[in-house]
PDB file of C-alpha atoms and ligand atoms in Angstrom:
ATOM      1  CA  MET A  14     155.757  73.049 435.226  1.00  0.00           C
ATOM      2  CA  VAL A  15     155.805  76.802 435.710  1.00  0.00           C
ATOM      3  CA  ASN A  16     158.606  78.667 433.932  1.00  0.00           C
ATOM      4  CA  ALA A  17     159.717  81.508 436.208  1.00  0.00           C
ATOM      5  CA  ALA A  18     160.654  83.649 433.188  1.00  0.00           C
ATOM      6  CA  ASP A  19     156.954  83.729 432.136  1.00  0.00           C
ATOM      7  CA  GLN A  20     155.668  84.822 435.547  1.00  0.00           C
ATOM      8  CA  SER A  21     155.304  88.324 436.866  1.00  0.00           C
ATOM      9  CA  LEU A  22     157.866  89.208 439.469  1.00  0.00           C
ATOM     10  CA  SER A  23     157.068  87.894 442.956  1.00  0.00           C
ATOM     11  CA  VAL A  24     159.472  87.683 445.843  1.00  0.00           C
ATOM     12  CA  LEU A  25     159.409  85.645 449.049  1.00  0.00           C
ATOM     13  CA  PHE A  26     161.732  86.316 451.992  1.00  0.00           C
ATOM     14  CA  VAL A  27     162.363  83.382 454.315  1.00  0.00           C
ATOM     15  CA  CYS A  28     163.903  83.191 457.794  1.00  0.00           C
ATOM     16  CA  LEU A  29     163.348  80.718 460.629  1.00  0.00           C
ATOM     17  CA  GLY A  30     160.362  82.038 462.583  1.00  0.00           C
ATOM     18  CA  ASN A  31     158.855  84.628 460.192  1.00  0.00           C
ATOM     19  CA  ILE A  32     158.489  87.099 463.059  1.00  0.00           C
ATOM     20  CA  CYS A  33     161.786  89.045 462.958  1.00  0.00           C
ATOM     21  CA  ARG A  34     163.992  89.139 459.869  1.00  0.00           C
ATOM     22  CA  SER A  35     161.739  88.076 456.998  1.00  0.00           C
ATOM     23  CA  PRO A  36     158.820  90.379 457.870  1.00  0.00           C
ATOM     24  CA  MET A  37     161.343  93.241 458.121  1.00  0.00           C
ATOM     25  CA  ALA A  38     162.727  92.222 454.704  1.00  0.00           C
ATOM     26  CA  GLU A  39     159.223  92.027 453.241  1.00  0.00           C
ATOM     27  CA  GLY A  40     158.406  95.526 454.535  1.00  0.00           C
ATOM     28  CA  ALA A  41     161.737  97.058 453.515  1.00  0.00           C
ATOM     29  CA  PHE A  42     161.538  95.538 450.029  1.00  0.00           C
ATOM     30  CA  ARG A  43     157.920  96.644 449.551  1.00  0.00           C
ATOM     31  CA  LYS A  44     158.836 100.216 450.453  1.00  0.00           C
ATOM     32  CA  ALA A  45     161.934 100.263 448.218  1.00  0.00           C
ATOM     33  CA  ALA A  46     159.979  98.738 445.311  1.00  0.00           C
ATOM     34  CA  GLU A  47     157.164 101.268 445.671  1.00  0.00           C
ATOM     35  CA  GLU A  48     159.636 104.147 445.756  1.00  0.00           C
ATOM     36  CA  ALA A  49     161.349 102.803 442.638  1.00  0.00           C
ATOM     37  CA  GLY A  50     158.094 102.140 440.781  1.00  0.00           C
ATOM     38  CA  LEU A  51     158.787  98.402 440.631  1.00  0.00           C
ATOM     39  CA  ALA A  52     155.672  96.212 440.468  1.00  0.00           C
ATOM     40  CA  CYS A  53     156.208  93.097 442.524  1.00  0.00           C
ATOM     41  CA  ASP A  54     154.260  90.796 444.808  1.00  0.00           C
ATOM     42  CA  VAL A  55     156.072  90.432 448.131  1.00  0.00           C
ATOM     43  CA  ALA A  56     155.596  88.014 451.017  1.00  0.00           C
ATOM     44  CA  SER A  57     157.557  86.270 453.753  1.00  0.00           C
ATOM     45  CA  ALA A  58     157.602  82.902 455.493  1.00  0.00           C
ATOM     46  CA  GLY A  59     159.513  80.855 458.039  1.00  0.00           C
ATOM     47  CA  THR A  60     161.071  77.441 457.575  1.00  0.00           C
ATOM     48  CA  ALA A  61     159.794  76.595 461.070  1.00  0.00           C
ATOM     49  CA  GLY A  62     156.181  76.594 462.200  1.00  0.00           C
ATOM     50  CA  TYR A  63     156.715  78.004 465.711  1.00  0.00           C
ATOM     51  CA  HIS A  64     154.927  81.295 465.108  1.00  0.00           C
ATOM     52  CA  ILE A  65     152.217  80.536 462.577  1.00  0.00           C
ATOM     53  CA  GLY A  66     149.416  83.090 462.816  1.00  0.00           C
ATOM     54  CA  GLU A  67     151.374  85.421 465.093  1.00  0.00           C
ATOM     55  CA  PRO A  68     152.249  89.069 464.413  1.00  0.00           C
ATOM     56  CA  PRO A  69     155.915  90.057 464.086  1.00  0.00           C
ATOM     57  CA  ASP A  70     158.038  90.411 467.224  1.00  0.00           C
ATOM     58  CA  PRO A  71     157.305  93.844 468.805  1.00  0.00           C
ATOM     59  CA  ARG A  72     160.982  94.767 468.377  1.00  0.00           C
ATOM     60  CA  ALA A  73     160.755  94.054 464.630  1.00  0.00           C
ATOM     61  CA  ILE A  74     157.583  96.154 464.395  1.00  0.00           C
ATOM     62  CA  ALA A  75     159.297  99.026 466.265  1.00  0.00           C
ATOM     63  CA  THR A  76     162.446  98.820 464.133  1.00  0.00           C
ATOM     64  CA  ALA A  77     160.446  98.854 460.912  1.00  0.00           C
ATOM     65  CA  ARG A  78     158.332 101.735 462.204  1.00  0.00           C
ATOM     66  CA  ALA A  79     161.460 103.722 463.045  1.00  0.00           C
ATOM     67  CA  ASN A  80     162.368 103.307 459.379  1.00  0.00           C
ATOM     68  CA  GLY A  81     158.982 104.384 458.068  1.00  0.00           C
ATOM     69  CA  VAL A  82     157.571 100.909 457.427  1.00  0.00           C
ATOM     70  CA  ASP A  83     154.479  99.382 459.011  1.00  0.00           C
ATOM     71  CA  ILE A  84     154.694  95.591 459.397  1.00  0.00           C
ATOM     72  CA  ALA A  85     152.267  95.299 462.327  1.00  0.00           C
ATOM     73  CA  GLU A  86     149.619  93.532 460.239  1.00  0.00           C
ATOM     74  CA  ALA A  87     151.940  90.736 459.042  1.00  0.00           C
ATOM     75  CA  THR A  88     151.037  87.197 460.097  1.00  0.00           C
ATOM     76  CA  GLY A  89     153.511  84.365 460.608  1.00  0.00           C
ATOM     77  CA  ARG A  90     153.313  81.570 458.054  1.00  0.00           C
ATOM     78  CA  GLN A  91     155.442  78.570 457.231  1.00  0.00           C
ATOM     79  CA  LEU A  92     157.118  77.932 453.883  1.00  0.00           C
ATOM     80  CA  GLN A  93     154.846  75.730 451.746  1.00  0.00           C
ATOM     81  CA  PRO A  94     155.685  73.432 448.817  1.00  0.00           C
ATOM     82  CA  GLU A  95     153.551  75.569 446.471  1.00  0.00           C
ATOM     83  CA  ASP A  96     155.660  78.664 447.321  1.00  0.00           C
ATOM     84  CA  TYR A  97     158.402  77.243 445.101  1.00  0.00           C
ATOM     85  CA  GLU A  98     156.191  77.748 442.031  1.00  0.00           C
ATOM     86  CA  ARG A  99     154.131  80.672 443.245  1.00  0.00           C
ATOM     87  CA  PHE A 100     157.160  82.977 443.669  1.00  0.00           C
ATOM     88  CA  THR A 101     159.749  83.788 441.035  1.00  0.00           C
ATOM     89  CA  HIS A 102     162.449  84.459 443.634  1.00  0.00           C
ATOM     90  CA  ILE A 103     162.995  83.168 447.166  1.00  0.00           C
ATOM     91  CA  PHE A 104     165.584  84.898 449.348  1.00  0.00           C
ATOM     92  CA  ALA A 105     166.931  83.256 452.486  1.00  0.00           C
ATOM     93  CA  LEU A 106     167.956  85.530 455.342  1.00  0.00           C
ATOM     94  CA  ASP A 107     170.713  83.172 456.453  1.00  0.00           C
ATOM     95  CA  THR A 108     172.718  80.187 455.322  1.00  0.00           C
ATOM     96  CA  ALA A 109     170.964  77.648 457.577  1.00  0.00           C
ATOM     97  CA  ASN A 110     167.597  78.628 456.159  1.00  0.00           C
ATOM     98  CA  LEU A 111     169.015  78.645 452.634  1.00  0.00           C
ATOM     99  CA  ALA A 112     169.988  75.005 453.206  1.00  0.00           C
ATOM    100  CA  GLY A 113     166.506  74.253 454.585  1.00  0.00           C
ATOM    101  CA  ILE A 114     164.775  75.926 451.654  1.00  0.00           C
ATOM    102  CA  THR A 115     166.949  74.148 449.116  1.00  0.00           C
ATOM    103  CA  SER A 116     166.648  70.723 450.684  1.00  0.00           C
ATOM    104  CA  ARG A 117     162.846  70.935 450.781  1.00  0.00           C
ATOM    105  CA  ALA A 118     162.457  72.168 447.217  1.00  0.00           C
ATOM    106  CA  PRO A 119     159.921  70.063 445.303  1.00  0.00           C
ATOM    107  CA  ARG A 120     161.086  68.607 441.987  1.00  0.00           C
ATOM    108  CA  GLN A 121     158.949  71.040 440.040  1.00  0.00           C
ATOM    109  CA  ALA A 122     160.316  74.125 441.868  1.00  0.00           C
ATOM    110  CA  SER A 123     160.730  77.042 439.479  1.00  0.00           C
ATOM    111  CA  ALA A 124     161.679  79.855 441.871  1.00  0.00           C
ATOM    112  CA  ARG A 125     165.234  81.138 441.847  1.00  0.00           C
ATOM    113  CA  ILE A 126     166.561  80.567 445.349  1.00  0.00           C
ATOM    114  CA  ALA A 127     169.358  82.750 446.731  1.00  0.00           C
ATOM    115  CA  LEU A 128     170.925  84.040 449.911  1.00  0.00           C
ATOM    116  CA  LEU A 129     169.784  87.655 450.449  1.00  0.00           C
ATOM    117  CA  MET A 130     173.244  88.956 451.351  1.00  0.00           C
ATOM    118  CA  ASP A 131     174.720  87.502 448.150  1.00  0.00           C
ATOM    119  CA  ALA A 132     173.108  90.481 446.411  1.00  0.00           C
ATOM    120  CA  LEU A 133     175.253  92.942 448.337  1.00  0.00           C
ATOM    121  CA  PRO A 134     178.749  93.458 446.906  1.00  0.00           C
ATOM    122  CA  GLY A 135     181.390  92.428 449.433  1.00  0.00           C
ATOM    123  CA  ARG A 136     178.926  90.563 451.655  1.00  0.00           C
ATOM    124  CA  LYS A 137     178.566  87.320 449.698  1.00  0.00           C
ATOM    125  CA  GLY A 138     177.830  84.258 451.817  1.00  0.00           C
ATOM    126  CA  GLU A 139     176.874  86.315 454.850  1.00  0.00           C
ATOM    127  CA  THR A 140     173.939  85.761 457.143  1.00  0.00           C
ATOM    128  CA  VAL A 141     171.572  88.410 458.452  1.00  0.00           C
ATOM    129  CA  LYS A 142     172.179  87.594 462.086  1.00  0.00           C
ATOM    130  CA  ASP A 143     169.124  86.404 463.997  1.00  0.00           C
ATOM    131  CA  PRO A 144     168.160  89.218 466.421  1.00  0.00           C
ATOM    132  CA  TYR A 145     165.534  87.149 468.272  1.00  0.00           C
ATOM    133  CA  TYR A 146     167.745  86.425 471.284  1.00  0.00           C
ATOM    134  CA  GLY A 147     169.376  89.865 471.103  1.00  0.00           C
ATOM    135  CA  ASP A 148     168.293  93.401 471.884  1.00  0.00           C
ATOM    136  CA  GLU A 149     167.078  96.452 469.979  1.00  0.00           C
ATOM    137  CA  SER A 150     170.545  97.146 468.596  1.00  0.00           C
ATOM    138  CA  ASP A 151     170.587  93.690 467.015  1.00  0.00           C
ATOM    139  CA  PHE A 152     167.273  94.462 465.323  1.00  0.00           C
ATOM    140  CA  ALA A 153     168.699  97.764 464.080  1.00  0.00           C
ATOM    141  CA  LYS A 154     171.757  95.951 462.659  1.00  0.00           C
ATOM    142  CA  ALA A 155     169.549  93.364 460.956  1.00  0.00           C
ATOM    143  CA  TRP A 156     167.434  96.171 459.457  1.00  0.00           C
ATOM    144  CA  ASP A 157     170.576  97.901 458.127  1.00  0.00           C
ATOM    145  CA  ASP A 158     171.786  94.732 456.394  1.00  0.00           C
ATOM    146  CA  ILE A 159     168.334  94.022 455.014  1.00  0.00           C
ATOM    147  CA  ALA A 160     167.747  97.583 453.788  1.00  0.00           C
ATOM    148  CA  LYS A 161     171.085  97.664 451.928  1.00  0.00           C
ATOM    149  CA  ALA A 162     170.445  94.290 450.323  1.00  0.00           C
ATOM    150  CA  VAL A 163     166.863  94.991 449.248  1.00  0.00           C
ATOM    151  CA  ASP A 164     167.964  98.247 447.601  1.00  0.00           C
ATOM    152  CA  VAL A 165     170.288  96.186 445.423  1.00  0.00           C
ATOM    153  CA  LEU A 166     167.518  93.685 444.660  1.00  0.00           C
ATOM    154  CA  VAL A 167     165.213  96.467 443.526  1.00  0.00           C
ATOM    155  CA  GLU A 168     167.925  97.968 441.301  1.00  0.00           C
ATOM    156  CA  ARG A 169     168.637  94.589 439.730  1.00  0.00           C
ATOM    157  CA  PHE A 170     164.962  93.811 439.201  1.00  0.00           C
ATOM    158  CA  LYS A 171     164.485  97.213 437.582  1.00  0.00           C
ATOM    159  CA  THR A 172     167.291  96.391 435.141  1.00  0.00           C
ATOM    160  CA  ASP A 173     166.880  92.667 434.567  1.00  0.00           C
ATOM    161  CA  GLY A 174     163.228  92.102 435.423  1.00  0.00           C
ATOM    162  CA  VAL A 175     162.039  88.639 436.352  1.00  0.00           C
ATOM    163  CA  SER A 176     165.106  86.990 434.809  1.00  0.00           C
ATOM    164  CA  ALA A 177     167.422  88.529 437.439  1.00  0.00           C
ATOM    165  CA  ARG A 178     169.765  86.012 439.060  1.00  0.00           C
ATOM    166  CA  PHE A 179     171.617  86.558 442.300  1.00  0.00           C
TER     167      PHE A 179
HETATM  168  P1  4NP B   4     163.414  85.039 462.743  1.00  0.00           P
HETATM  169  O1  4NP B   4     163.813  84.978 464.293  1.00  0.00           O
HETATM  170  O2  4NP B   4     163.819  83.731 462.117  1.00  0.00           O
HETATM  171  O3  4NP B   4     164.213  86.183 462.210  1.00  0.00           O
HETATM  172  O4  4NP B   4     161.911  85.270 462.678  1.00  0.00           O
HETATM  173  C1  4NP B   4     163.411  83.946 465.147  1.00  0.00           C
HETATM  174  C2  4NP B   4     162.155  83.966 465.675  1.00  0.00           C
HETATM  175  C3  4NP B   4     161.758  82.965 466.545  1.00  0.00           C
HETATM  176  C4  4NP B   4     162.637  81.959 466.872  1.00  0.00           C
HETATM  177  C5  4NP B   4     163.901  81.926 466.323  1.00  0.00           C
HETATM  178  C6  4NP B   4     164.282  82.925 465.459  1.00  0.00           C
HETATM  179  N1  4NP B   4     162.245  80.953 467.803  1.00  0.00           N
HETATM  180  O5  4NP B   4     163.082  80.096 468.122  1.00  0.00           O
HETATM  181  O6  4NP B   4     161.096  80.946 468.247  1.00  0.00           O
END
């Protein structure tokens, strides 16, 4: 079994479809990590398989672009059993997906699984609301939540390294 404490830092963001929230989180985290000089593999996935192989929603691409992040080349993928050992940390964008991630965890899972918003003081237990059925302002709100939370993740990883718990 893999011991997460012996791995190099690698982070997976997971939402439902992997075309709105988690690709935005992947892009926002990658940018924040680069700016902070934090070395980390980053990826995203969906618990559902509806959008495998598809690019992010055009509204997610536009929102990321407006914030200086290019996610246009991302490709939808579904959460796989091996992700639980491949990544040191898995962050769920909402509570329903947290439950899905946890309930599917293989016995040998080593990744630390957490709700993204738990990282943000005062926002514990909160969901990044799904903007898929909303409009551009819902994407902007989701980006704001995500950007605040990933800044905290990067800070904590800089301090605590791969052993960070959320
Ligand atoms: P996401 O948003 O989980 O943030 O990628 C959704 C994308 C697609 C669907 C639902 C949510 N869908 O039902 O197809």
